[in-house]
Coordinates of C-alpha atoms in Angstrom, one line a residue:
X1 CA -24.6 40.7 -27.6
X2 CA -21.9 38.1 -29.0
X3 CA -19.8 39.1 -26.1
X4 CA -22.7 37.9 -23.5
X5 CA -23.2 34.3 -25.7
X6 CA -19.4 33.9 -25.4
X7 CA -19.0 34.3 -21.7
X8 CA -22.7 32.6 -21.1
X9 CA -20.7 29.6 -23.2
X10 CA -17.3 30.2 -21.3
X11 CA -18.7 29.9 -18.1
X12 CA -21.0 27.1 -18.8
X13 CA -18.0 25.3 -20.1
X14 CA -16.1 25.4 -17.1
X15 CA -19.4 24.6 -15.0
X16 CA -19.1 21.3 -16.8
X17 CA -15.6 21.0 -17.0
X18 CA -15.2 21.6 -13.1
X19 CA -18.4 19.2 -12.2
X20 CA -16.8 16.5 -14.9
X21 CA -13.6 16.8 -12.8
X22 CA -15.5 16.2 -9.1
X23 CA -17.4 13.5 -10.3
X24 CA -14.4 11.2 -11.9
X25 CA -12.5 11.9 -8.8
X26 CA -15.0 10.7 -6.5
X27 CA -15.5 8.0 -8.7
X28 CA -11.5 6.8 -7.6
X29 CA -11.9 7.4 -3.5
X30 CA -14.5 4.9 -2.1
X31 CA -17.5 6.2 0.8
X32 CA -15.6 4.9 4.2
X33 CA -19.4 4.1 5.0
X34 CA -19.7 1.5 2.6
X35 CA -16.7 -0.2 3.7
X36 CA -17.4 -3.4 6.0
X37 CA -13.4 -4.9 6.0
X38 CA -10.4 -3.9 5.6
X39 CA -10.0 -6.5 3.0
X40 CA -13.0 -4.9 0.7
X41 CA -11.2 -1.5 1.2
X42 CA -7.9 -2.2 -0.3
X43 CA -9.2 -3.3 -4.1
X44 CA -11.6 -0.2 -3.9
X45 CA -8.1 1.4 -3.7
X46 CA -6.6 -0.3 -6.6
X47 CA -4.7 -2.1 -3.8
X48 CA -4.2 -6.3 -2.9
X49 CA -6.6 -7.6 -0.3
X50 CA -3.1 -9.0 0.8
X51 CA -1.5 -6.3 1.7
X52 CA -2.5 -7.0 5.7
X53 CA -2.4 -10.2 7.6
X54 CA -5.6 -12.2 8.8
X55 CA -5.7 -11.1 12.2
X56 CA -7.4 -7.9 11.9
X57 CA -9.8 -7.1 14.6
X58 CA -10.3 -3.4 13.8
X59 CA -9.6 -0.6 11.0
X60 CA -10.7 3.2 11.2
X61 CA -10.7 5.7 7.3
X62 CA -11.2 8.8 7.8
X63 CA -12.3 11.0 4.9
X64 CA -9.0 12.4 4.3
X65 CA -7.6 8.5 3.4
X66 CA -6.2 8.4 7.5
X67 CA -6.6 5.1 8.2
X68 CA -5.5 2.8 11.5
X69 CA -5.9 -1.2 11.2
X70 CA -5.6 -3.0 14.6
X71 CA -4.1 -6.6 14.6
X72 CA -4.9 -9.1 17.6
X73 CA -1.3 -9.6 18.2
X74 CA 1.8 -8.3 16.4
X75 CA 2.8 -11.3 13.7
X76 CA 5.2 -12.0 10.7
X77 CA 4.3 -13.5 7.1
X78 CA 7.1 -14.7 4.6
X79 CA 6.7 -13.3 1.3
X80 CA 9.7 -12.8 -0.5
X81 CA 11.0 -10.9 1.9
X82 CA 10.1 -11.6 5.9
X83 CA 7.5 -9.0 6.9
X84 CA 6.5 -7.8 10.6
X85 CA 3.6 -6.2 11.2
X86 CA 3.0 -4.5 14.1
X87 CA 0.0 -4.6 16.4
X88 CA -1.4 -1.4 15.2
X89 CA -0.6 0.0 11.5
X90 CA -1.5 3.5 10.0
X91 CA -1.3 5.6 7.2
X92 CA -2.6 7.4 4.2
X93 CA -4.5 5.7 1.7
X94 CA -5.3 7.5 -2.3
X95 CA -6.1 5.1 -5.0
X96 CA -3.1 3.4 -5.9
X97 CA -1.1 4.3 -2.9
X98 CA -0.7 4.1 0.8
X99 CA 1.4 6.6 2.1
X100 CA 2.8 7.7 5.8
X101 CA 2.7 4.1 6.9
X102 CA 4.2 3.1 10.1
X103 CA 3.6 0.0 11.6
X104 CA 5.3 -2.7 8.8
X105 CA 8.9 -3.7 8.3
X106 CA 10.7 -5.9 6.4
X107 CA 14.0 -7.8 6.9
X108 CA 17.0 -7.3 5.0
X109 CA 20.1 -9.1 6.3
X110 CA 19.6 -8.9 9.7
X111 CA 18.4 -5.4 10.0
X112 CA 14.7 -4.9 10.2
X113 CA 13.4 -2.0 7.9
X114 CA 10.5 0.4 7.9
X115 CA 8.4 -0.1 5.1
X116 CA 7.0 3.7 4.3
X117 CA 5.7 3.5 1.0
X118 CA 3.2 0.7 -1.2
X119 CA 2.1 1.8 -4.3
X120 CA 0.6 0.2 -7.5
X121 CA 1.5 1.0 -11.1
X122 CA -1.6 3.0 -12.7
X123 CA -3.0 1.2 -15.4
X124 CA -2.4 -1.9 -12.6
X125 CA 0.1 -4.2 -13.8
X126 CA 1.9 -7.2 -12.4
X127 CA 4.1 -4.7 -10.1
X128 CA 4.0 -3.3 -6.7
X129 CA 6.7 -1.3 -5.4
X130 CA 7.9 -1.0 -1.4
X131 CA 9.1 2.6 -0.4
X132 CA 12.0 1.4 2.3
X133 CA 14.2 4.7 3.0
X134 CA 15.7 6.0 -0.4
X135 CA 15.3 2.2 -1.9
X136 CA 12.0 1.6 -3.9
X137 CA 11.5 -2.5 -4.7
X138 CA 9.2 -3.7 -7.1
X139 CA 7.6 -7.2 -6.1
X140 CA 5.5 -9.3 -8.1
X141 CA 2.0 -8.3 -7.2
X142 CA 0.5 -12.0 -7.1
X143 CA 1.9 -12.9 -3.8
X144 CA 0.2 -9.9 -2.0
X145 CA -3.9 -11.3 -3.8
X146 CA -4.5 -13.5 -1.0
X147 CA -4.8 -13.0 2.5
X148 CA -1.9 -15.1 4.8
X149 CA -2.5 -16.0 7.9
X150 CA -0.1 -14.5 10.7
X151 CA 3.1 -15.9 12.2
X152 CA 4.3 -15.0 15.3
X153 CA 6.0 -11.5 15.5
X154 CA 9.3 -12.9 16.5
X155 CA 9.5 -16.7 16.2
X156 CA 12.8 -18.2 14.4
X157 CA 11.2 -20.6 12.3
X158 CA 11.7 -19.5 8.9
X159 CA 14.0 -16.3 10.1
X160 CA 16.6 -19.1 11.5
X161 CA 16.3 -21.6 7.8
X162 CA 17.6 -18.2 6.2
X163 CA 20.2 -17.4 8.3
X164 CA 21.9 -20.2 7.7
X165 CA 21.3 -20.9 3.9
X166 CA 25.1 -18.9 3.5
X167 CA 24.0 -18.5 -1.1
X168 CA 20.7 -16.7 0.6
X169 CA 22.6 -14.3 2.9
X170 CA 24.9 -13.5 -0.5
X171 CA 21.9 -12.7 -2.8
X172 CA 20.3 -10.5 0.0
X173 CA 23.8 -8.5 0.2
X174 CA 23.9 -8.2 -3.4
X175 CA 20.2 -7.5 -3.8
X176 CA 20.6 -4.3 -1.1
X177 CA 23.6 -3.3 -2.8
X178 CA 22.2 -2.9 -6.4
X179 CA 18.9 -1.1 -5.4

């Protein structure tokens, strides 16, 4: 009779632990359904708003955490680094992370980059970090809060002040070099 109270308990125990463990995940992945932008999505993600430029005219999340945003044009925003997003962007998004991206690069000397990796620190902190190839950067995560409004993919405004700021063009080499 003890043995049947034990397993009764057992089993209820794990019915609880297992429902316990459903419910604070779901509690971490948004319903795409309830989603009307793309900016309301990232925070529900643990993510900036700023991640993505203004000029977003569509977005698709599947329930896997697929996503595609479509841009009206491809465009550029200076952050601290130059960044070029294309016309359409995709990946996978989890709660803290968006993973498989294609679609953004960043400069870095004069070589454009793909950026494959964001993630945020979890507890969230003041950090972001940028999966480029092997190199992981952390940025301050203020400048990605706010939305920016899109450059021209291509203009030399801002690219061409850089180029020839010669101190700039050192602490990018130097920067590449120790990450």
């Amino acid at each position: 009779m003890a043995l049947h109270r034990f397993s009764f308990s057992t089993l209820s125990f794990f019915f609880s632990l297992t429902l316990l463990t459903t419910t604070t995940l779901s509690l971490f992945e948004p319903d795409p359904d309830s989603i009307s932008t793309i900016y309301e999505l990232l925070p529900k993600y643990g993510l900036p708003s700023g991640l993505l430029p203004d000029s977003v005219t569509n977005f698709t999340l599947s329930n896997d955490g697929q996503f595609v945003v479509d841009l009206a044009k491809s465009c550029e925003i200076e952050f601290d680094y130059l960044v070029r997003y294309d016309n359409t962007i995709s990946g996978r998004i989890s709660y803290g992370s968006i993973t498989e991206l294609k679609g953004i690069e960043v400069k870095r000397l004069f070589i454009w980059l793909d950026v494959d990796e964001i993630k945020v620190d979890l507890p969230p902190t003041d950090s972001i970090y940028f999966k480029v190839g092997f190199i992981n950067k952390k940025l301050a995560i203020d400048q990605f809060k706010t939305v920016h409004s899109c450059g021209v993919s291509g203009s030399c405004g801002g690219s061409w002040k850089s180029f020839l700021q010669l101190p700039g063009m050192m602490n990018e080499a130097e920067m590449l070099i120790t990450e």
